[in-house]
């Protein structure tokens, strides 16, 4: 299932649009093929114009494990002991026993579709489910990667594919456990996988391939040194310092905290995106900032898992960059992630509007930063400018939540005050893939997902 080619040469008109230099009013965007070819402001709507409401550039989702969408809401019970990960792990094991390529593609397509409906136009898929349920490599090592590419094609979302290198159960090169059998690779196998991912995405417009060492638990120092070359020109993403146990284990292994260890031993630079980085000292976040790396914050998942709170206010005031990711995909939406990010900071700091800056409201500052951090972390541009891919999200501002709002107050009202469903349309490469809040292929994608879930959970 692949979406039809996009129409060429059309115009969209919006009452306002967030352009690279700020808000424009009465904006007409001309599209030819996949790209924005003209921008006019202060022009009246003409009968041929499509669109309406307020236009925003599409934001990149910097961190997703799409298949985990299927577990949302099923992992909220406690086990017989104090183990609060019990239901999550039980369900994960059942999924690993039963989820084949068909099911994974169906679940991934649902997650990607919901990302588009939630305002994300690109996803960095942190892909670690490589092997078959027995733990053997598929005859095509990139079988599951191919399914992710197919899901991107079926939904129209732009893809930054991050094949994950995963080899160990813990710090110091511990051998992998049975539960990790579907993730495991050696360096030769991984190099083949990355090469296959490049071939698979060669015909996918604007696809990016990078490399993702899973974490310092799962990758040895020697293996980590191989990653930048394998990533080529693409980004390098790694999970780091998500939970306090990881920090304690890293200290016991190396005498250094996880981010401290990475800064001292890896060539961290603007190509790197450090996912979570939740538990960092001031010296560590200042080090990250100095190296120009992006922090990949996943506020809803971090809240769902009880990870902790990254010091985002201090970090961004110093000039640090972040992107937002949906990670476990328990809930999917740009506004939802930004709201959770701000509220987690407010609860920690006991203050209001903490991520705002003197020039910009909270919503505007959050949105601008997530947009820029997403561009850097996924290796692909986004923005409403001539020559850019026509990746546009429109808000339906006819709802009461937007009454009397203009400028940054539209973003603030969308993030903090509007009901879900305020996104009207999403254009990807000039093609309207979400219309009236629904993906154009939703019915088929949903039906396939329901069938896959009965196979996995039934
Ligand atoms: Zn993750």
Coordinates of C-alpha atoms and ligand atoms in Angstrom, one line a residue:
X1 CA 0.0 0.0 0.0
X2 CA 1.6 3.3 -1.1
X3 CA -0.1 6.7 -1.3
X4 CA -0.7 8.1 -4.8
X5 CA 1.7 10.7 -6.2
X6 CA 0.9 14.2 -5.1
X7 CA -0.8 16.7 -7.3
X8 CA 1.4 19.5 -8.6
X9 CA 0.9 23.2 -8.7
X10 CA -1.6 24.3 -6.1
X11 CA -2.0 27.1 -3.7
X12 CA -2.9 27.0 0.0
X13 CA -4.1 30.1 1.9
X14 CA -4.0 30.6 5.7
X15 CA -5.2 33.5 7.9
X16 CA -1.8 33.3 9.5
X17 CA 1.4 31.2 9.1
X18 CA 4.5 30.8 11.3
X19 CA 7.3 31.7 8.9
X20 CA 11.0 31.5 9.6
X21 CA 11.1 35.2 10.6
X22 CA 7.8 35.2 12.5
X23 CA 4.1 35.3 11.9
X24 CA 2.7 36.3 8.5
X25 CA -0.9 37.2 8.1
X26 CA -3.2 36.3 5.1
X27 CA -0.5 34.0 3.7
X28 CA -0.6 32.1 0.3
X29 CA 1.7 29.2 -0.1
X30 CA 2.4 28.0 -3.6
X31 CA 3.4 24.3 -4.1
X32 CA 4.9 22.6 -7.1
X33 CA 5.5 18.9 -6.8
X34 CA 6.8 18.3 -3.3
X35 CA 8.1 21.8 -2.6
X36 CA 7.0 25.3 -1.5
X37 CA 7.7 27.5 -4.5
X38 CA 6.1 30.8 -3.5
X39 CA 5.1 32.6 -0.4
X40 CA 2.9 35.7 -0.3
X41 CA 1.7 37.6 2.8
X42 CA -1.2 40.1 3.1
X43 CA -3.1 38.6 0.2
X44 CA -6.8 37.9 0.0
X45 CA -8.0 34.4 -0.4
X46 CA -8.9 33.4 -3.9
X47 CA -11.5 30.8 -4.9
X48 CA -8.7 28.4 -6.1
X49 CA -6.9 28.4 -2.8
X50 CA -7.1 25.4 -0.5
X51 CA -6.3 25.4 3.2
X52 CA -7.5 27.7 6.0
X53 CA -6.9 28.3 9.6
X54 CA -3.3 28.8 10.9
X55 CA -0.3 27.1 9.3
X56 CA 2.7 25.7 11.2
X57 CA 5.7 23.9 9.9
X58 CA 5.8 20.2 10.5
X59 CA 7.8 19.1 13.6
X60 CA 10.1 16.1 13.7
X61 CA 9.5 13.4 16.2
X62 CA 13.1 12.6 17.3
X63 CA 12.5 9.3 19.1
X64 CA 10.0 6.5 18.4
X65 CA 9.8 2.8 18.9
X66 CA 6.6 2.5 16.8
X67 CA 5.7 -1.1 17.7
X68 CA 5.3 -0.1 21.4
X69 CA 2.2 1.7 20.3
X70 CA 0.4 -1.6 20.7
X71 CA 1.2 -1.8 24.4
X72 CA -0.3 1.6 25.3
X73 CA -2.7 1.3 28.2
X74 CA -1.9 -2.4 28.8
X75 CA 0.9 -1.8 31.2
X76 CA -0.6 0.1 34.0
X77 CA -1.1 -2.6 36.6
X78 CA 1.5 -3.5 39.3
X79 CA 2.8 -7.1 39.7
X80 CA 2.8 -9.3 42.7
X81 CA 6.0 -7.7 44.0
X82 CA 7.4 -4.1 44.1
X83 CA 8.4 -4.5 40.4
X84 CA 6.6 -1.7 38.7
X85 CA 7.9 -2.8 35.3
X86 CA 6.2 -6.2 35.7
X87 CA 3.2 -5.7 33.4
X88 CA 5.3 -3.9 30.8
X89 CA 7.9 -6.7 30.7
X90 CA 5.2 -9.5 30.5
X91 CA 3.5 -7.8 27.6
X92 CA 6.8 -7.1 25.9
X93 CA 7.7 -10.8 26.1
X94 CA 4.4 -11.9 24.7
X95 CA 4.8 -9.4 21.9
X96 CA 8.3 -10.7 21.1
X97 CA 7.0 -14.2 20.9
X98 CA 4.2 -13.4 18.6
X99 CA 4.9 -10.3 16.6
X100 CA 6.0 -11.0 13.1
X101 CA 6.8 -8.7 10.2
X102 CA 3.2 -8.3 9.2
X103 CA 2.1 -7.3 12.7
X104 CA 5.0 -5.0 13.2
X105 CA 4.3 -3.2 9.9
X106 CA 0.6 -2.8 10.8
X107 CA 1.4 -1.4 14.2
X108 CA 4.1 0.9 12.8
X109 CA 1.7 2.3 10.2
X110 CA -0.9 3.1 12.9
X111 CA 1.7 4.9 15.0
X112 CA 3.1 6.8 11.9
X113 CA -0.5 7.8 10.9
X114 CA -1.2 9.1 14.4
X115 CA 2.0 11.0 14.4
X116 CA 0.9 12.8 11.2
X117 CA -2.6 13.5 12.8
X118 CA -0.7 14.9 15.8
X119 CA 1.4 17.3 13.9
X120 CA 4.6 15.4 13.3
X121 CA 5.7 15.2 9.7
X122 CA 9.0 13.3 10.2
X123 CA 9.9 10.5 12.6
X124 CA 13.3 9.2 13.7
X125 CA 12.5 5.6 14.2
X126 CA 14.9 4.0 16.7
X127 CA 14.7 0.5 15.3
X128 CA 16.0 -2.3 17.4
X129 CA 13.6 -5.2 16.7
X130 CA 15.8 -7.0 14.1
X131 CA 15.5 -10.8 14.5
X132 CA 12.7 -13.4 14.2
X133 CA 10.9 -14.7 17.4
X134 CA 13.5 -17.4 17.8
X135 CA 16.3 -14.8 17.8
X136 CA 17.7 -15.8 14.4
X137 CA 18.3 -13.2 11.7
X138 CA 15.6 -13.0 9.0
X139 CA 16.9 -14.2 5.6
X140 CA 16.8 -10.6 4.7
X141 CA 18.5 -9.0 7.7
X142 CA 16.6 -5.8 7.1
X143 CA 13.1 -7.6 7.0
X144 CA 11.7 -5.5 9.8
X145 CA 13.4 -2.3 8.5
X146 CA 11.7 -2.9 5.2
X147 CA 8.4 -3.0 7.0
X148 CA 9.1 0.3 8.7
X149 CA 9.9 1.8 5.3
X150 CA 6.6 0.4 4.0
X151 CA 4.7 1.9 6.9
X152 CA 6.3 5.3 6.1
X153 CA 5.3 4.9 2.4
X154 CA 1.7 3.9 3.4
X155 CA 1.3 7.0 5.6
X156 CA 3.4 9.6 3.9
X157 CA 5.5 10.5 7.0
X158 CA 9.2 11.4 6.3
X159 CA 11.5 8.9 7.7
X160 CA 14.9 9.1 9.5
X161 CA 15.7 5.5 10.0
X162 CA 18.0 4.7 12.9
X163 CA 19.0 1.0 12.9
X164 CA 20.0 0.2 16.5
X165 CA 23.2 -1.6 17.5
X166 CA 22.4 -3.8 20.6
X167 CA 24.8 -6.5 21.8
X168 CA 24.9 -6.8 25.6
X169 CA 22.7 -7.0 28.7
X170 CA 24.6 -4.6 30.9
X171 CA 27.7 -2.5 31.4
X172 CA 31.0 -4.2 30.8
X173 CA 29.9 -6.3 27.8
X174 CA 27.6 -8.7 29.7
X175 CA 26.1 -11.4 27.5
X176 CA 22.6 -10.7 26.2
X177 CA 19.6 -12.4 27.9
X178 CA 17.0 -14.6 26.2
X179 CA 14.5 -11.7 26.4
X180 CA 16.9 -9.6 24.2
X181 CA 17.2 -12.2 21.4
X182 CA 15.3 -10.2 18.8
X183 CA 17.5 -7.1 19.3
X184 CA 21.0 -8.6 19.1
X185 CA 23.6 -8.0 16.4
X186 CA 27.4 -8.1 16.0
X187 CA 29.3 -5.4 14.2
X188 CA 29.5 -7.2 10.8
X189 CA 25.8 -7.9 10.9
X190 CA 25.0 -4.4 11.9
X191 CA 27.1 -2.9 9.0
X192 CA 25.1 -5.1 6.6
X193 CA 21.9 -3.9 8.2
X194 CA 22.9 -0.2 7.8
X195 CA 23.9 -0.8 4.2
X196 CA 20.5 -2.5 3.5
X197 CA 18.7 0.4 5.2
X198 CA 20.4 2.8 2.8
X199 CA 19.2 0.7 -0.1
X200 CA 15.7 0.3 1.2
X201 CA 15.3 4.1 1.6
X202 CA 17.0 5.1 -1.7
X203 CA 13.6 5.7 -3.3
X204 CA 11.9 7.2 -0.3
X205 CA 12.0 11.0 -0.8
X206 CA 14.0 12.8 1.8
X207 CA 14.7 9.7 3.9
X208 CA 17.8 9.9 6.1
X209 CA 19.7 6.9 7.6
X210 CA 21.8 7.2 10.7
X211 CA 23.0 4.8 13.4
X212 CA 21.9 4.3 17.0
X213 CA 24.1 2.6 19.5
X214 CA 21.3 1.5 21.9
X215 CA 22.8 2.6 25.2
X216 CA 26.0 2.3 27.2
X217 CA 24.5 -0.8 28.7
X218 CA 24.0 -2.5 25.4
X219 CA 27.2 -1.4 23.5
X220 CA 30.8 -1.8 24.6
X221 CA 33.3 1.1 24.3
X222 CA 35.0 -0.7 21.4
X223 CA 31.7 -1.2 19.5
X224 CA 30.7 2.4 20.2
X225 CA 33.8 3.7 18.3
X226 CA 32.5 2.0 15.1
X227 CA 29.2 3.9 15.1
X228 CA 30.2 7.4 13.7
X229 CA 31.6 5.8 10.5
X230 CA 28.6 3.6 10.1
X231 CA 26.2 6.6 10.5
X232 CA 27.9 8.2 7.5
X233 CA 26.4 11.7 7.1
X234 CA 23.4 10.7 9.2
X235 CA 22.7 11.4 12.9
X236 CA 23.8 9.3 15.8
X237 CA 21.3 8.7 18.5
X238 CA 21.8 6.9 21.9
X239 CA 19.6 6.4 25.0
X240 CA 21.4 7.8 28.0
X241 CA 20.9 8.5 31.7
X242 CA 17.2 7.7 31.6
X243 CA 16.9 6.2 35.0
X244 CA 18.9 6.5 38.3
X245 CA 19.8 2.7 38.2
X246 CA 21.6 3.3 34.9
X247 CA 23.6 6.1 36.5
X248 CA 24.5 3.9 39.5
X249 CA 25.5 1.0 37.3
X250 CA 27.6 3.2 35.0
X251 CA 29.3 4.7 38.1
X252 CA 30.0 1.2 39.4
X253 CA 31.4 0.1 36.0
X254 CA 33.5 3.2 35.0
X255 CA 33.6 5.6 37.9
X256 CA 31.8 8.1 35.7
X257 CA 28.1 9.0 35.1
X258 CA 26.6 8.1 31.7
X259 CA 26.7 11.5 30.0
X260 CA 30.0 12.3 31.7
X261 CA 31.4 9.0 30.3
X262 CA 30.1 9.8 26.8
X263 CA 31.5 13.3 26.7
X264 CA 34.9 12.0 27.8
X265 CA 35.0 8.9 25.5
X266 CA 32.9 9.5 22.4
X267 CA 33.2 12.2 19.7
X268 CA 29.9 13.8 20.7
X269 CA 29.1 16.7 18.4
X270 CA 26.1 18.3 16.7
X271 CA 25.4 15.0 14.8
X272 CA 24.6 13.4 18.2
X273 CA 21.2 13.2 19.8
X274 CA 21.2 12.1 23.4
X275 CA 17.8 10.6 24.1
X276 CA 16.4 11.4 27.6
X277 CA 19.6 12.6 29.4
X278 CA 17.3 12.9 32.3
X279 CA 19.8 12.5 35.1
X280 CA 22.5 15.0 34.4
X281 CA 24.6 17.3 36.6
X282 CA 25.2 20.9 35.6
X283 CA 28.7 20.0 34.4
X284 CA 27.2 17.3 32.2
X285 CA 24.4 19.5 30.6
X286 CA 26.9 22.3 30.1
X287 CA 29.2 19.8 28.4
X288 CA 26.4 18.7 26.1
X289 CA 25.7 22.3 25.2
X290 CA 29.3 23.0 24.6
X291 CA 29.5 20.1 22.1
X292 CA 26.4 21.2 20.3
X293 CA 24.5 17.9 20.7
X294 CA 20.7 17.8 20.9
X295 CA 18.9 16.3 23.8
X296 CA 16.0 14.1 22.8
X297 CA 13.3 14.7 25.4
X298 CA 10.3 12.3 25.5
X299 CA 8.2 14.0 28.2
X300 CA 5.0 11.8 28.0
X301 CA 7.0 8.5 28.0
X302 CA 9.4 9.8 30.7
X303 CA 6.3 10.7 32.8
X304 CA 4.6 7.4 32.1
X305 CA 7.7 5.4 33.1
X306 CA 8.5 7.6 36.1
X307 CA 12.0 8.4 34.8
X308 CA 12.5 11.9 36.2
X309 CA 12.8 15.4 34.9
X310 CA 15.6 16.9 32.7
X311 CA 16.7 20.4 33.7
X312 CA 15.3 21.9 30.5
X313 CA 14.9 25.4 31.8
X314 CA 18.6 25.9 32.8
X315 CA 19.7 24.0 29.7
X316 CA 17.7 26.1 27.2
X317 CA 18.5 29.4 29.0
X318 CA 22.1 28.6 28.5
X319 CA 21.4 28.0 24.8
X320 CA 21.0 24.2 24.8
X321 CA 19.0 22.5 22.1
X322 CA 16.3 19.8 22.4
X323 CA 13.9 17.9 20.2
X324 CA 10.8 16.0 21.3
X325 CA 10.1 12.4 20.8
X326 CA 7.1 10.1 21.4
X327 CA 9.3 7.1 22.4
X328 CA 6.9 4.4 23.7
X329 CA 4.0 6.1 21.8
X330 CA 1.7 5.8 24.7
X331 CA 0.1 9.0 23.5
X332 CA 1.1 10.8 20.3
X333 CA 1.0 14.6 19.6
X334 CA 3.2 17.6 19.3
X335 CA 1.0 19.7 21.6
X336 CA 0.8 16.9 24.2
X337 CA 4.6 16.5 24.4
X338 CA 5.2 20.2 24.7
X339 CA 2.5 20.6 27.4
X340 CA 4.0 17.8 29.4
X341 CA 7.4 19.2 29.0
X342 CA 6.4 22.6 30.4
X343 CA 4.2 21.2 33.2
X344 CA 7.0 18.8 34.4
X345 CA 9.3 21.8 34.6
X346 CA 6.6 23.9 36.4
X347 CA 6.0 21.2 38.9
X348 CA 9.7 20.9 39.6
X349 CA 10.4 24.6 39.8
X350 CA 7.1 25.7 41.2
X351 CA 6.8 28.5 38.7
X352 CA 4.7 29.5 35.7
X353 CA 5.7 30.0 32.1
X354 CA 9.2 28.7 32.8
X355 CA 10.1 27.8 29.3
X356 CA 9.1 31.2 27.9
X357 CA 11.8 33.7 27.2
X358 CA 11.6 37.5 27.1
X359 CA 10.7 37.6 23.4
X360 CA 8.5 34.7 23.1
X361 CA 5.5 33.1 25.0
X362 CA 5.8 29.6 26.4
X363 CA 4.1 27.9 23.5
X364 CA 6.1 29.8 20.9
X365 CA 9.4 29.2 22.6
X366 CA 8.6 25.5 23.1
X367 CA 7.5 25.1 19.5
X368 CA 10.4 27.0 17.9
X369 CA 12.9 25.0 19.9
X370 CA 11.3 21.6 19.2
X371 CA 11.3 22.5 15.5
X372 CA 14.9 23.5 15.4
X373 CA 16.1 20.6 17.6
X374 CA 14.1 18.2 15.4
X375 CA 15.7 19.5 12.3
X376 CA 19.2 19.0 13.8
X377 CA 18.5 15.6 15.3
X378 CA 16.8 14.1 12.3
X379 CA 19.2 15.5 9.6
X380 CA 16.4 17.1 7.5
X381 CA 15.2 20.7 7.2
X382 CA 11.6 21.8 8.0
X383 CA 10.1 25.2 7.7
X384 CA 7.7 27.3 5.7
X385 CA 10.1 28.8 3.2
X386 CA 10.7 28.7 -0.5
X387 CA 12.4 25.6 -1.6
X388 CA 11.5 23.6 1.5
X389 CA 9.5 20.4 1.4
X390 CA 5.8 21.4 1.7
X391 CA 5.3 19.8 5.1
X392 CA 2.6 21.9 6.7
X393 CA 0.3 21.5 9.6
X394 CA -2.9 23.6 9.8
X395 CA -4.9 24.3 13.0
X396 CA -8.6 24.7 12.8
X397 CA -9.0 28.0 14.6
X398 CA -12.7 28.1 14.3
X399 CA -13.1 26.4 17.7
X400 CA -13.9 28.4 20.8
X401 CA -10.4 27.7 22.3
X402 CA -9.0 30.0 19.6
X403 CA -11.6 32.8 19.9
X404 CA -9.9 36.2 19.9
X405 CA -6.5 34.7 19.6
X406 CA -3.7 35.7 17.2
X407 CA 0.1 35.4 17.0
X408 CA 1.8 33.4 19.7
X409 CA -1.5 33.1 21.7
X410 CA -2.6 30.7 19.0
X411 CA 0.2 28.4 19.8
X412 CA -0.3 28.8 23.6
X413 CA -4.0 28.1 23.2
X414 CA -3.3 25.0 21.0
X415 CA -0.8 23.6 23.5
X416 CA -2.5 24.5 26.8
X417 CA -6.2 25.2 26.1
X418 CA -7.5 23.4 23.0
X419 CA -9.1 20.0 22.8
X420 CA -7.3 17.3 20.9
X421 CA -8.4 17.3 17.3
X422 CA -7.5 21.0 16.7
X423 CA -5.3 19.9 13.8
X424 CA -7.3 20.2 10.6
X425 CA -4.9 19.2 7.8
X426 CA -1.4 18.0 7.3
X427 CA 0.4 18.3 4.0
X428 CA 3.5 16.1 3.5
X429 CA 5.5 17.0 0.4
X430 CA 2.5 19.0 -0.8
X431 CA 0.0 16.1 -0.5
X432 CA -2.8 16.5 2.0
X433 CA -2.4 13.3 4.1
X434 CA -4.6 14.5 7.0
X435 CA -7.9 16.1 6.2
X436 CA -10.5 17.2 8.8
X437 CA -8.2 15.7 11.4
X438 CA -8.2 12.2 9.9
X439 CA -5.5 10.5 7.9
X440 CA -6.7 9.8 4.4
X441 CA -5.9 6.1 4.7
X442 CA -7.1 5.7 8.3
X443 CA -9.8 3.1 7.6
X444 CA -7.4 0.6 6.0
X445 CA -4.6 1.2 8.4
X446 CA -6.9 0.9 11.4
X447 CA -8.4 -2.4 10.1
X448 CA -4.9 -3.9 9.5
X449 CA -3.9 -2.8 13.0
X450 CA -6.9 -4.5 14.6
X451 CA -6.1 -7.7 12.8
X452 CA -2.5 -7.5 13.9
X453 CA -3.5 -6.9 17.6
X454 CA -5.7 -9.9 17.6
X455 CA -2.8 -12.0 16.4
X456 CA -0.4 -10.7 19.0
X457 CA -2.7 -10.4 22.0
X458 CA -5.4 -13.0 21.1
Ligands
LIG1 ZN1 13.6 4.8 23.6

